[in-house]
Amino acid sequence: MPKLNLTHFEAACLFALFTSMVLGVVTMNSDRGRVRYGLKVFGYFLAALIAIGWLMKLGHG
Amino acid sequence: MSSKPKAKKEPMPPLKVWGPSVALAWLVPGGGHLLLKRSGRAGLLFLAVAGMYLLGLMMRGTLFTPRIGDLLTTIIHVGGFVGNLCSGVLYFLTVWLGYTQPDMAGHVHDYGTKFLVSAGLLNVLAMVDAYEIAIGRKS
């Protein structure tokens, strides 16, 4: 099996993608709602990722 | 004094209604949904759980073995083992094929370990969803 080398950002984006897919599928009752919720959760993951990344960069100086 | 009315507890549906779909959902990610004729959702769940698990393996994540020690060690190792086990057949195949990876320093290995546990936890969500569909609480 090939070994994968990812940056923190790439790994966290993949984590966000798969998690938001599952959350979208299991949370809402209509297909439209599932797509919207999945995209919303993915957006929140990315926003939190970028915000916390900047916070850590600024915190370290 | 006012007393709150007690919420009426619904009786547990019989095991034969939800048992097969929940068991299949555990063994094969998305399998419970497939059994309940929700093939689109089954495919997405399989893709997400199996995809996350395979990426965890490709990042050379560690599989947990249950270890008892101080409280934190017990929580991490027993919890991690349960999380791994929840991936069902993916976990059993991995162990059967002899995958071993020592716990190593480095962010890629660390992400891999988290991916392997998270895949199992996402499968738990799929199992709960299969249960709710099987008993008619969700469509």
PDB file of C-alpha atoms in Angstrom:
ATOM      1  CA  MET A   1       0.000   0.000   0.000  1.00  0.00           C
ATOM      2  CA  PRO A   2       1.459   3.412  -0.941  1.00  0.00           C
ATOM      3  CA  LYS A   3       2.480   5.680   1.888  1.00  0.00           C
ATOM      4  CA  LEU A   4       0.735   9.003   1.974  1.00  0.00           C
ATOM      5  CA  ASN A   5       2.479  12.193   3.047  1.00  0.00           C
ATOM      6  CA  LEU A   6       0.085  15.047   3.688  1.00  0.00           C
ATOM      7  CA  THR A   7       0.424  18.447   5.266  1.00  0.00           C
ATOM      8  CA  HIS A   8      -1.652  19.345   8.332  1.00  0.00           C
ATOM      9  CA  PHE A   9      -3.958  21.380   6.108  1.00  0.00           C
ATOM     10  CA  GLU A  10      -4.524  18.616   3.549  1.00  0.00           C
ATOM     11  CA  ALA A  11      -5.175  15.984   6.231  1.00  0.00           C
ATOM     12  CA  ALA A  12      -7.593  18.244   8.085  1.00  0.00           C
ATOM     13  CA  CYS A  13      -9.443  19.085   4.825  1.00  0.00           C
ATOM     14  CA  LEU A  14      -9.870  15.375   4.053  1.00  0.00           C
ATOM     15  CA  PHE A  15     -11.085  14.762   7.595  1.00  0.00           C
ATOM     16  CA  ALA A  16     -13.598  17.609   7.194  1.00  0.00           C
ATOM     17  CA  LEU A  17     -14.779  16.243   3.840  1.00  0.00           C
ATOM     18  CA  PHE A  18     -15.523  12.701   5.046  1.00  0.00           C
ATOM     19  CA  THR A  19     -17.014  13.818   8.362  1.00  0.00           C
ATOM     20  CA  SER A  20     -19.337  16.366   6.743  1.00  0.00           C
ATOM     21  CA  MET A  21     -20.447  13.737   4.206  1.00  0.00           C
ATOM     22  CA  VAL A  22     -21.563  11.394   6.995  1.00  0.00           C
ATOM     23  CA  LEU A  23     -23.109  14.184   9.084  1.00  0.00           C
ATOM     24  CA  GLY A  24     -25.045  15.389   6.046  1.00  0.00           C
ATOM     25  CA  VAL A  25     -26.359  11.896   5.270  1.00  0.00           C
ATOM     26  CA  VAL A  26     -27.456  11.012   8.812  1.00  0.00           C
ATOM     27  CA  THR A  27     -28.791  14.359  10.013  1.00  0.00           C
ATOM     28  CA  MET A  28     -31.395  15.643   7.561  1.00  0.00           C
ATOM     29  CA  ASN A  29     -34.541  14.075   6.159  1.00  0.00           C
ATOM     30  CA  SER A  30     -34.549  15.283   2.548  1.00  0.00           C
ATOM     31  CA  ASP A  31     -31.866  14.986  -0.126  1.00  0.00           C
ATOM     32  CA  ARG A  32     -31.766  18.748  -0.575  1.00  0.00           C
ATOM     33  CA  GLY A  33     -31.400  19.236   3.185  1.00  0.00           C
ATOM     34  CA  ARG A  34     -28.609  16.657   3.324  1.00  0.00           C
ATOM     35  CA  VAL A  35     -26.582  18.402   0.600  1.00  0.00           C
ATOM     36  CA  ARG A  36     -27.090  21.829   2.182  1.00  0.00           C
ATOM     37  CA  TYR A  37     -26.218  20.598   5.680  1.00  0.00           C
ATOM     38  CA  GLY A  38     -23.168  18.680   4.444  1.00  0.00           C
ATOM     39  CA  LEU A  39     -21.853  21.764   2.611  1.00  0.00           C
ATOM     40  CA  LYS A  40     -22.572  23.970   5.631  1.00  0.00           C
ATOM     41  CA  VAL A  41     -20.714  21.646   8.020  1.00  0.00           C
ATOM     42  CA  PHE A  42     -17.784  21.415   5.568  1.00  0.00           C
ATOM     43  CA  GLY A  43     -17.669  25.221   5.389  1.00  0.00           C
ATOM     44  CA  TYR A  44     -17.699  25.470   9.198  1.00  0.00           C
ATOM     45  CA  PHE A  45     -14.865  22.926   9.419  1.00  0.00           C
ATOM     46  CA  LEU A  46     -12.758  24.931   6.949  1.00  0.00           C
ATOM     47  CA  ALA A  47     -13.528  28.233   8.680  1.00  0.00           C
ATOM     48  CA  ALA A  48     -12.563  26.765  12.072  1.00  0.00           C
ATOM     49  CA  LEU A  49      -9.420  25.225  10.539  1.00  0.00           C
ATOM     50  CA  ILE A  50      -8.242  28.536   9.067  1.00  0.00           C
ATOM     51  CA  ALA A  51      -9.209  30.555  12.167  1.00  0.00           C
ATOM     52  CA  ILE A  52      -7.454  28.172  14.590  1.00  0.00           C
ATOM     53  CA  GLY A  53      -4.449  27.971  12.248  1.00  0.00           C
ATOM     54  CA  TRP A  54      -4.065  31.760  12.302  1.00  0.00           C
ATOM     55  CA  LEU A  55      -4.620  31.818  16.077  1.00  0.00           C
ATOM     56  CA  MET A  56      -1.780  29.355  16.574  1.00  0.00           C
ATOM     57  CA  LYS A  57       0.502  31.251  14.168  1.00  0.00           C
ATOM     58  CA  LEU A  58      -0.152  34.558  15.938  1.00  0.00           C
ATOM     59  CA  GLY A  59       0.106  32.906  19.361  1.00  0.00           C
ATOM     60  CA  HIS A  60       3.542  31.517  18.555  1.00  0.00           C
ATOM     61  CA  GLY A  61       4.733  34.936  17.363  1.00  0.00           C
TER      62      GLY A  61
ATOM     63  CA  MET B   1     -45.280  23.089  43.861  1.00  0.00           C
ATOM     64  CA  SER B   2     -45.700  22.106  40.290  1.00  0.00           C
ATOM     65  CA  SER B   3     -44.605  18.694  39.216  1.00  0.00           C
ATOM     66  CA  LYS B   4     -43.449  18.110  35.671  1.00  0.00           C
ATOM     67  CA  PRO B   5     -45.366  15.445  33.801  1.00  0.00           C
ATOM     68  CA  LYS B   6     -43.140  12.453  33.244  1.00  0.00           C
ATOM     69  CA  ALA B   7     -42.197  11.857  29.609  1.00  0.00           C
ATOM     70  CA  LYS B   8     -43.789   8.622  28.524  1.00  0.00           C
ATOM     71  CA  LYS B   9     -41.130   6.081  27.600  1.00  0.00           C
ATOM     72  CA  GLU B  10     -41.655   4.420  24.262  1.00  0.00           C
ATOM     73  CA  PRO B  11     -41.260   0.650  24.387  1.00  0.00           C
ATOM     74  CA  MET B  12     -38.151  -0.742  22.702  1.00  0.00           C
ATOM     75  CA  PRO B  13     -38.989  -2.098  19.238  1.00  0.00           C
ATOM     76  CA  PRO B  14     -38.390  -5.844  18.845  1.00  0.00           C
ATOM     77  CA  LEU B  15     -34.842  -6.885  18.032  1.00  0.00           C
ATOM     78  CA  LYS B  16     -35.837  -8.617  14.795  1.00  0.00           C
ATOM     79  CA  VAL B  17     -37.011  -5.249  13.396  1.00  0.00           C
ATOM     80  CA  TRP B  18     -33.693  -3.421  13.768  1.00  0.00           C
ATOM     81  CA  GLY B  19     -31.124  -6.108  14.640  1.00  0.00           C
ATOM     82  CA  PRO B  20     -30.165  -7.264  11.122  1.00  0.00           C
ATOM     83  CA  SER B  21     -29.790  -3.756   9.691  1.00  0.00           C
ATOM     84  CA  VAL B  22     -27.749  -2.481  12.664  1.00  0.00           C
ATOM     85  CA  ALA B  23     -25.522  -5.586  12.632  1.00  0.00           C
ATOM     86  CA  LEU B  24     -24.948  -5.243   8.892  1.00  0.00           C
ATOM     87  CA  ALA B  25     -24.332  -1.502   9.304  1.00  0.00           C
ATOM     88  CA  TRP B  26     -21.574  -2.350  11.786  1.00  0.00           C
ATOM     89  CA  LEU B  27     -19.992  -5.097   9.692  1.00  0.00           C
ATOM     90  CA  VAL B  28     -20.088  -3.271   6.335  1.00  0.00           C
ATOM     91  CA  PRO B  29     -20.243   0.548   6.374  1.00  0.00           C
ATOM     92  CA  GLY B  30     -23.481   1.507   4.594  1.00  0.00           C
ATOM     93  CA  GLY B  31     -24.689  -2.113   4.621  1.00  0.00           C
ATOM     94  CA  GLY B  32     -27.595  -1.364   6.958  1.00  0.00           C
ATOM     95  CA  HIS B  33     -28.861   1.358   4.629  1.00  0.00           C
ATOM     96  CA  LEU B  34     -28.509  -0.992   1.664  1.00  0.00           C
ATOM     97  CA  LEU B  35     -30.598  -3.602   3.494  1.00  0.00           C
ATOM     98  CA  LEU B  36     -33.217  -0.919   4.140  1.00  0.00           C
ATOM     99  CA  LYS B  37     -33.198  -0.022   0.412  1.00  0.00           C
ATOM    100  CA  ARG B  38     -31.473   3.353   0.786  1.00  0.00           C
ATOM    101  CA  SER B  39     -28.762   2.591  -1.746  1.00  0.00           C
ATOM    102  CA  GLY B  40     -27.692   6.185  -2.449  1.00  0.00           C
ATOM    103  CA  ARG B  41     -27.081   6.928   1.204  1.00  0.00           C
ATOM    104  CA  ALA B  42     -25.446   3.496   1.627  1.00  0.00           C
ATOM    105  CA  GLY B  43     -22.955   4.336  -1.128  1.00  0.00           C
ATOM    106  CA  LEU B  44     -22.077   7.698   0.393  1.00  0.00           C
ATOM    107  CA  LEU B  45     -21.599   6.192   3.856  1.00  0.00           C
ATOM    108  CA  PHE B  46     -19.394   3.426   2.465  1.00  0.00           C
ATOM    109  CA  LEU B  47     -17.343   5.943   0.513  1.00  0.00           C
ATOM    110  CA  ALA B  48     -16.848   8.186   3.544  1.00  0.00           C
ATOM    111  CA  VAL B  49     -16.092   5.499   6.153  1.00  0.00           C
ATOM    112  CA  ALA B  50     -14.000   3.232   3.921  1.00  0.00           C
ATOM    113  CA  GLY B  51     -12.230   6.253   2.396  1.00  0.00           C
ATOM    114  CA  MET B  52     -11.291   7.606   5.800  1.00  0.00           C
ATOM    115  CA  TYR B  53     -10.140   4.168   6.979  1.00  0.00           C
ATOM    116  CA  LEU B  54      -7.991   3.575   3.870  1.00  0.00           C
ATOM    117  CA  LEU B  55      -6.398   7.004   4.164  1.00  0.00           C
ATOM    118  CA  GLY B  56      -5.639   6.190   7.817  1.00  0.00           C
ATOM    119  CA  LEU B  57      -3.864   3.012   6.697  1.00  0.00           C
ATOM    120  CA  MET B  58      -1.987   4.873   3.939  1.00  0.00           C
ATOM    121  CA  MET B  59      -0.795   7.392   6.532  1.00  0.00           C
ATOM    122  CA  ARG B  60       0.468   4.402   8.560  1.00  0.00           C
ATOM    123  CA  GLY B  61      -1.788   5.063  11.527  1.00  0.00           C
ATOM    124  CA  THR B  62      -1.640   2.827  14.589  1.00  0.00           C
ATOM    125  CA  LEU B  63      -4.389   0.372  15.520  1.00  0.00           C
ATOM    126  CA  PHE B  64      -5.097   0.366  19.253  1.00  0.00           C
ATOM    127  CA  THR B  65      -4.978  -2.696  21.475  1.00  0.00           C
ATOM    128  CA  PRO B  66      -6.888  -2.526  24.763  1.00  0.00           C
ATOM    129  CA  ARG B  67      -4.472  -1.682  27.586  1.00  0.00           C
ATOM    130  CA  ILE B  68      -5.338  -1.100  31.221  1.00  0.00           C
ATOM    131  CA  GLY B  69      -3.224   1.281  33.265  1.00  0.00           C
ATOM    132  CA  ASP B  70      -3.876   4.686  34.775  1.00  0.00           C
ATOM    133  CA  LEU B  71      -7.169   6.364  33.881  1.00  0.00           C
ATOM    134  CA  LEU B  72      -5.863   8.281  30.845  1.00  0.00           C
ATOM    135  CA  THR B  73      -4.062   5.230  29.395  1.00  0.00           C
ATOM    136  CA  THR B  74      -7.194   3.121  29.838  1.00  0.00           C
ATOM    137  CA  ILE B  75      -9.458   5.728  28.202  1.00  0.00           C
ATOM    138  CA  ILE B  76      -7.111   6.252  25.240  1.00  0.00           C
ATOM    139  CA  HIS B  77      -6.330   2.596  24.534  1.00  0.00           C
ATOM    140  CA  VAL B  78      -9.699   0.965  25.317  1.00  0.00           C
ATOM    141  CA  GLY B  79     -11.579   3.861  23.658  1.00  0.00           C
ATOM    142  CA  GLY B  80      -9.297   3.737  20.623  1.00  0.00           C
ATOM    143  CA  PHE B  81      -9.727  -0.032  20.377  1.00  0.00           C
ATOM    144  CA  VAL B  82     -13.533   0.293  20.502  1.00  0.00           C
ATOM    145  CA  GLY B  83     -13.328   3.041  17.846  1.00  0.00           C
ATOM    146  CA  ASN B  84     -11.219   0.793  15.595  1.00  0.00           C
ATOM    147  CA  LEU B  85     -13.559  -2.148  16.171  1.00  0.00           C
ATOM    148  CA  CYS B  86     -16.572  -0.086  15.078  1.00  0.00           C
ATOM    149  CA  SER B  87     -15.242  -0.070  11.494  1.00  0.00           C
ATOM    150  CA  GLY B  88     -16.408  -3.684  11.264  1.00  0.00           C
ATOM    151  CA  VAL B  89     -15.042  -5.796   8.443  1.00  0.00           C
ATOM    152  CA  LEU B  90     -12.437  -3.163   7.507  1.00  0.00           C
ATOM    153  CA  TYR B  91     -10.796  -3.622  10.915  1.00  0.00           C
ATOM    154  CA  PHE B  92     -11.019  -7.410  10.827  1.00  0.00           C
ATOM    155  CA  LEU B  93      -9.501  -7.530   7.321  1.00  0.00           C
ATOM    156  CA  THR B  94      -6.675  -5.221   8.370  1.00  0.00           C
ATOM    157  CA  VAL B  95      -5.810  -7.362  11.390  1.00  0.00           C
ATOM    158  CA  TRP B  96      -6.229 -10.592   9.418  1.00  0.00           C
ATOM    159  CA  LEU B  97      -3.874  -9.354   6.689  1.00  0.00           C
ATOM    160  CA  GLY B  98      -1.259  -8.654   9.362  1.00  0.00           C
ATOM    161  CA  TYR B  99      -1.118  -4.845   9.400  1.00  0.00           C
ATOM    162  CA  THR B 100       1.041  -3.691  12.280  1.00  0.00           C
ATOM    163  CA  GLN B 101       2.317  -0.206  12.781  1.00  0.00           C
ATOM    164  CA  PRO B 102       4.168   0.884  15.915  1.00  0.00           C
ATOM    165  CA  ASP B 103       3.227   4.218  17.436  1.00  0.00           C
ATOM    166  CA  MET B 104       5.692   6.652  15.836  1.00  0.00           C
ATOM    167  CA  ALA B 105       6.361  10.354  16.150  1.00  0.00           C
ATOM    168  CA  GLY B 106       5.220  12.548  13.267  1.00  0.00           C
ATOM    169  CA  HIS B 107       2.086  14.369  12.292  1.00  0.00           C
ATOM    170  CA  VAL B 108       1.202  12.063   9.366  1.00  0.00           C
ATOM    171  CA  HIS B 109       1.207   8.924  11.578  1.00  0.00           C
ATOM    172  CA  ASP B 110      -0.762  10.825  14.181  1.00  0.00           C
ATOM    173  CA  TYR B 111      -3.405  11.891  11.657  1.00  0.00           C
ATOM    174  CA  GLY B 112      -3.515   8.301  10.384  1.00  0.00           C
ATOM    175  CA  THR B 113      -4.312   6.993  13.879  1.00  0.00           C
ATOM    176  CA  LYS B 114      -7.071   9.590  14.253  1.00  0.00           C
ATOM    177  CA  PHE B 115      -8.487   8.732  10.815  1.00  0.00           C
ATOM    178  CA  LEU B 116      -8.669   5.034  11.744  1.00  0.00           C
ATOM    179  CA  VAL B 117     -10.575   5.752  14.975  1.00  0.00           C
ATOM    180  CA  SER B 118     -12.789   8.418  13.393  1.00  0.00           C
ATOM    181  CA  ALA B 119     -13.845   6.035  10.601  1.00  0.00           C
ATOM    182  CA  GLY B 120     -15.241   3.725  13.296  1.00  0.00           C
ATOM    183  CA  LEU B 121     -17.004   6.594  15.063  1.00  0.00           C
ATOM    184  CA  LEU B 122     -18.590   7.742  11.777  1.00  0.00           C
ATOM    185  CA  ASN B 123     -19.774   4.170  11.303  1.00  0.00           C
ATOM    186  CA  VAL B 124     -21.471   4.381  14.725  1.00  0.00           C
ATOM    187  CA  LEU B 125     -23.450   7.390  13.412  1.00  0.00           C
ATOM    188  CA  ALA B 126     -24.424   5.307  10.370  1.00  0.00           C
ATOM    189  CA  MET B 127     -25.538   2.468  12.678  1.00  0.00           C
ATOM    190  CA  VAL B 128     -27.722   4.833  14.709  1.00  0.00           C
ATOM    191  CA  ASP B 129     -29.239   6.181  11.475  1.00  0.00           C
ATOM    192  CA  ALA B 130     -29.933   2.619  10.255  1.00  0.00           C
ATOM    193  CA  TYR B 131     -31.621   1.875  13.598  1.00  0.00           C
ATOM    194  CA  GLU B 132     -33.853   4.955  13.319  1.00  0.00           C
ATOM    195  CA  ILE B 133     -34.836   4.083   9.739  1.00  0.00           C
ATOM    196  CA  ALA B 134     -35.516   0.459  10.678  1.00  0.00           C
ATOM    197  CA  ILE B 135     -37.898   1.369  13.510  1.00  0.00           C
ATOM    198  CA  GLY B 136     -39.653   3.993  11.360  1.00  0.00           C
ATOM    199  CA  ARG B 137     -38.505   7.097  13.222  1.00  0.00           C
ATOM    200  CA  LYS B 138     -36.815   8.417  10.047  1.00  0.00           C
ATOM    201  CA  SER B 139     -37.484   7.974   6.370  1.00  0.00           C
TER     202      SER B 139
END
